[in-house]
Short mmCIF file of N, CA and C in Angstrom, two decimals:
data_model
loop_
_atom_site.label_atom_id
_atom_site.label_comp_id
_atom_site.label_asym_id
_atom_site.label_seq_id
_atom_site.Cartn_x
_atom_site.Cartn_y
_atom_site.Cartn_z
N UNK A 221 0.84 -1.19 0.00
CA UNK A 221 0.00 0.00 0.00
C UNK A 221 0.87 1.23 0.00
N UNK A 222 0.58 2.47 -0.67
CA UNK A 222 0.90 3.75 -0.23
C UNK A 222 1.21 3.92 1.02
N UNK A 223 1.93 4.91 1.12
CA UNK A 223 1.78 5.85 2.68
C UNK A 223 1.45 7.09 2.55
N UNK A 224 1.31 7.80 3.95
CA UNK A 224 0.45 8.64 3.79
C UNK A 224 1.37 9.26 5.08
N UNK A 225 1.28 10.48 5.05
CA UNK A 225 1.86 11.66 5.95
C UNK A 225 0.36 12.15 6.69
N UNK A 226 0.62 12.10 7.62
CA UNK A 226 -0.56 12.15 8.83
C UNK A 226 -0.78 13.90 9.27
N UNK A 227 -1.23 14.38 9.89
CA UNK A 227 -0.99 15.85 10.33
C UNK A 227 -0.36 15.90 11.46
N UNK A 228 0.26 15.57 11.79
CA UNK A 228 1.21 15.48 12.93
C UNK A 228 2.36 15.77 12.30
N UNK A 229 3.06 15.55 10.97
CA UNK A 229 3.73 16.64 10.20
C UNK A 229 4.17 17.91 10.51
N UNK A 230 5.49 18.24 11.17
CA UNK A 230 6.17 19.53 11.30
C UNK A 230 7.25 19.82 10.40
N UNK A 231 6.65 19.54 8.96
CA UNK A 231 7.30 19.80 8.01
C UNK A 231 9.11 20.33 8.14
N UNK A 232 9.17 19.68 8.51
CA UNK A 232 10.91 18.99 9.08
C UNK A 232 11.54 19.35 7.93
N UNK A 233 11.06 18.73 6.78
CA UNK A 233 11.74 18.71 4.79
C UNK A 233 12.86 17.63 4.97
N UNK A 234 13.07 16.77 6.08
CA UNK A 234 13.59 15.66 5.91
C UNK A 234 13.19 14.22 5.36
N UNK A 235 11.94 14.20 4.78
CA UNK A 235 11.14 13.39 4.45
C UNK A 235 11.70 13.17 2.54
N UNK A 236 11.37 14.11 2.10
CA UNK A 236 11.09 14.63 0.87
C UNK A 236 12.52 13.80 -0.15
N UNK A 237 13.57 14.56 0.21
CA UNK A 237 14.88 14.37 -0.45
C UNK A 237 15.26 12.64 -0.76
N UNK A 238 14.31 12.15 0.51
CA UNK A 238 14.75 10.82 0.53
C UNK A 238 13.75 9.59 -0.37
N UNK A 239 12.55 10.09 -0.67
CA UNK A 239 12.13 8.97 -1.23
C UNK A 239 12.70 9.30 -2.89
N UNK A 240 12.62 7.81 -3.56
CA UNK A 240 13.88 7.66 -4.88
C UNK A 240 12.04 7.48 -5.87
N UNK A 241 11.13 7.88 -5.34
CA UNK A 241 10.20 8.11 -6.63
C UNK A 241 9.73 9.31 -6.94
N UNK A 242 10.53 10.76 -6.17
CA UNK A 242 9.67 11.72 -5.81
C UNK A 242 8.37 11.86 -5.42
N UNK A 243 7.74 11.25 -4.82
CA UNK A 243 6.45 10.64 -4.46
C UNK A 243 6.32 11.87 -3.35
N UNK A 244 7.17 12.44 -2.39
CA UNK A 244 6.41 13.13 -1.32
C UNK A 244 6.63 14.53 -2.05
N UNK A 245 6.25 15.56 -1.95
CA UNK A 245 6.00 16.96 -2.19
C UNK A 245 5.01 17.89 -0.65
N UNK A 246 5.43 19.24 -0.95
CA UNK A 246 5.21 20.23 0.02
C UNK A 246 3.58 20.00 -0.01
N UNK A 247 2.99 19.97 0.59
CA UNK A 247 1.71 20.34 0.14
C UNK A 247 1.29 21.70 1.24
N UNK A 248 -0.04 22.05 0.72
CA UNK A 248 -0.39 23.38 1.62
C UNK A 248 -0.57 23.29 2.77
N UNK A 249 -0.35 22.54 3.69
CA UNK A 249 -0.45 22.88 5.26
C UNK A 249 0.74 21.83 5.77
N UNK A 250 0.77 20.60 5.08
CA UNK A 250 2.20 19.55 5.42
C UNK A 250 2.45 19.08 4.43
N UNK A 251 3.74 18.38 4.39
CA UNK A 251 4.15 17.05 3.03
C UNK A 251 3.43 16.25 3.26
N UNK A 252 3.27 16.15 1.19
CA UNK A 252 1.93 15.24 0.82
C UNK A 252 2.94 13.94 0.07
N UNK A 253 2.27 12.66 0.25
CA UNK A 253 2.48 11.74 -0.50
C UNK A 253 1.74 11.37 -2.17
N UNK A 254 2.21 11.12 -3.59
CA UNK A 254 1.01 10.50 -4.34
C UNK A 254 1.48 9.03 -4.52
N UNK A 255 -0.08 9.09 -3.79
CA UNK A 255 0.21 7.55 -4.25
C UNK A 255 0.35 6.39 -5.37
N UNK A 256 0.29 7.28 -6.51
CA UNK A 256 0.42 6.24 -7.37
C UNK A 256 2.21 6.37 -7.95
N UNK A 257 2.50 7.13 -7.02
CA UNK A 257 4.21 7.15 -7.12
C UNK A 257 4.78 6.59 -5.86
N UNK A 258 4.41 6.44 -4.49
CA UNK A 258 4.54 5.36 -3.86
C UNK A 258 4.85 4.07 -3.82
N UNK A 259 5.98 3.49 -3.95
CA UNK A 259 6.05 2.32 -3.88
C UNK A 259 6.60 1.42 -2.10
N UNK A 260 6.40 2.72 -1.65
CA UNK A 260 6.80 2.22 -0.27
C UNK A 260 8.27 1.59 -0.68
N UNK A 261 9.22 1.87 -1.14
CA UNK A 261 10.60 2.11 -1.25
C UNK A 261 11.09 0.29 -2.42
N UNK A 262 9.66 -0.03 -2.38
CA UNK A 262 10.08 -1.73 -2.79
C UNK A 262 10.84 -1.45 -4.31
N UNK A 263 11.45 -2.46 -4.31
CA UNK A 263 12.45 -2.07 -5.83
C UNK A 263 14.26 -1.39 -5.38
N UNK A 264 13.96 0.01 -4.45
CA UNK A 264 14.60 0.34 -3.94
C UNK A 264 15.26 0.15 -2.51
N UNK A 265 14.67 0.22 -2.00
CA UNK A 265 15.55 -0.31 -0.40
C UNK A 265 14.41 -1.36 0.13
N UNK A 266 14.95 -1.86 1.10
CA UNK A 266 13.94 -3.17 1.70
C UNK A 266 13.11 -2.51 3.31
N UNK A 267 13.24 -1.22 3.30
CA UNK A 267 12.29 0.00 4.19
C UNK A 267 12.24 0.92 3.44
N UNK A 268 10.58 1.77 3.66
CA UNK A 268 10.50 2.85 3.24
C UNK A 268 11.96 4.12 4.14
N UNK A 269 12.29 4.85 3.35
CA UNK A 269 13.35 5.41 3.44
C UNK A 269 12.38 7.00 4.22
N UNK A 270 11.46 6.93 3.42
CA UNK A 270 10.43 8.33 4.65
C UNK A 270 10.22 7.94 6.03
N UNK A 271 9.59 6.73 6.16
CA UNK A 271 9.62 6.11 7.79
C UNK A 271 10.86 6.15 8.60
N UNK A 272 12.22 6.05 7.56
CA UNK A 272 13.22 5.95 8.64
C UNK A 272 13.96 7.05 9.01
N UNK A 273 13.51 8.05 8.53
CA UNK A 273 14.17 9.40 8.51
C UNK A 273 13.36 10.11 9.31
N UNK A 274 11.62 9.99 9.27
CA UNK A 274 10.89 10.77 10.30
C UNK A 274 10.81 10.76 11.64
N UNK A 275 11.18 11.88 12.18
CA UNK A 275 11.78 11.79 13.75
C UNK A 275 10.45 12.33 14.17
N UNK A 276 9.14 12.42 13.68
CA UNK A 276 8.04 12.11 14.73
C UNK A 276 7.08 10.87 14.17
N UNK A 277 7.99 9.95 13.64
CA UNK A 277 6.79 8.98 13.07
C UNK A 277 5.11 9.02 12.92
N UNK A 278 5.39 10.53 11.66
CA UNK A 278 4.10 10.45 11.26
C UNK A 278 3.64 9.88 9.75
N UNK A 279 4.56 8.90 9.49
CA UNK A 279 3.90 8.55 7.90
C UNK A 279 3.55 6.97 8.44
N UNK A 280 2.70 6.61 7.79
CA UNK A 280 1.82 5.55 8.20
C UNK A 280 0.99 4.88 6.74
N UNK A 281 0.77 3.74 6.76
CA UNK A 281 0.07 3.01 5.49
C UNK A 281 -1.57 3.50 5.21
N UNK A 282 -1.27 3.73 3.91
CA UNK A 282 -2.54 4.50 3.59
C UNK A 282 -3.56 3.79 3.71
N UNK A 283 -4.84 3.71 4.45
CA UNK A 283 -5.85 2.25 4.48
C UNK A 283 -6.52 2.68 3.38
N UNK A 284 -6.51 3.69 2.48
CA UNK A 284 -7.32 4.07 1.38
C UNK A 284 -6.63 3.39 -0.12
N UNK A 285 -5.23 3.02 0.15
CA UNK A 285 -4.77 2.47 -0.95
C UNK A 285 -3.81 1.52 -0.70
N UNK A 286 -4.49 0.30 -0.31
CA UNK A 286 -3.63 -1.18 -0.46
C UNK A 286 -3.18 -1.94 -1.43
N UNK A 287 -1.76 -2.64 -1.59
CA UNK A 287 -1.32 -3.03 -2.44
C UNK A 287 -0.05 -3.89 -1.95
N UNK A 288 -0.24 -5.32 -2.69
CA UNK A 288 0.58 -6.23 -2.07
C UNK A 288 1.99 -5.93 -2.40
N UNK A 289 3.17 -6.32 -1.97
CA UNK A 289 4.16 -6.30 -2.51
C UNK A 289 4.50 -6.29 -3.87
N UNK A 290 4.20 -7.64 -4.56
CA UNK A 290 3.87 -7.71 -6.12
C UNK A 290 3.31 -6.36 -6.94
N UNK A 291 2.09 -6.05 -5.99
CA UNK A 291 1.17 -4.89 -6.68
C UNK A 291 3.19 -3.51 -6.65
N UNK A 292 3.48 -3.30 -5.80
CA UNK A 292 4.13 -2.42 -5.44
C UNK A 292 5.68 -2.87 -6.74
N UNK A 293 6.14 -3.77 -6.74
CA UNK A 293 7.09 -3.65 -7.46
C UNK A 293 6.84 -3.76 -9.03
N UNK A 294 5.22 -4.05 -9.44
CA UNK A 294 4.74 -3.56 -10.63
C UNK A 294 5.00 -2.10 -10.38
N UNK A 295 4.49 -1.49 -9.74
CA UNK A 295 4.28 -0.23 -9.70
C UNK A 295 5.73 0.68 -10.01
N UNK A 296 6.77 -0.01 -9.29
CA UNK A 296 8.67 0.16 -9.40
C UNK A 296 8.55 0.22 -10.57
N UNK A 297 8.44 -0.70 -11.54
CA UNK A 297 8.59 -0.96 -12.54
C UNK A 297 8.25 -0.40 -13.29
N UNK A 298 6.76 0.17 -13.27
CA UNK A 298 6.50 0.86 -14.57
C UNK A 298 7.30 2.62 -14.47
N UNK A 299 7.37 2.95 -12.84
CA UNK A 299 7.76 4.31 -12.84
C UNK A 299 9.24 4.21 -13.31
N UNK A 300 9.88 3.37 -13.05
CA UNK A 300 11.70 3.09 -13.54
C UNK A 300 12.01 2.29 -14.76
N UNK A 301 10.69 2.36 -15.76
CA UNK A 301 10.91 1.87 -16.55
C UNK A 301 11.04 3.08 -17.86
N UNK A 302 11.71 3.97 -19.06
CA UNK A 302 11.62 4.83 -19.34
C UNK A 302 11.21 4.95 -21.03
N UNK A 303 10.04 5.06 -21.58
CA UNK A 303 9.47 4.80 -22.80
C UNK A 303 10.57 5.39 -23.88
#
């Protein structure tokens, strides 16, 4: 599944630099995740790289968008794949 940046977000900007899909961005009140650039880091590291950097553990699995592992390294794939 996606993750998702919670409002507990004190836009730190340590989040951002680190995910390898550009997936998180500023949004208007905290950093936003999209999820269909989300791969929860699979492909790339074996932890999301936003979870391990956030020093108030506010990013958390999106219950609005689940997706198995498989689903997720399709997902690697098509974004690191380049037409």
């Amino acid at each position: 599944m996606s993750l998702l940046i919670t409002d507990e977000c004190i836009n730190c900007d340590v989040c951002e630099p680190e995910c390898p899909n550009g997936a998180i961005t500023q949004g208007a009140e905290i950093y936003e995740i999209t999820p269909h650039k989300c791969t929860e880091c699979v492909g790339h590291y074996d932890t999301p790289q936003c979870v391990e950097v956030c020093p108030i553990d506010c990013i958390i699995p999106d219950p609005d968008v689940r997706e198995s592992k498989a689903e997720l390294m399709h997902k690697y794939e098509i974004l690191t794949t380049k037409s």
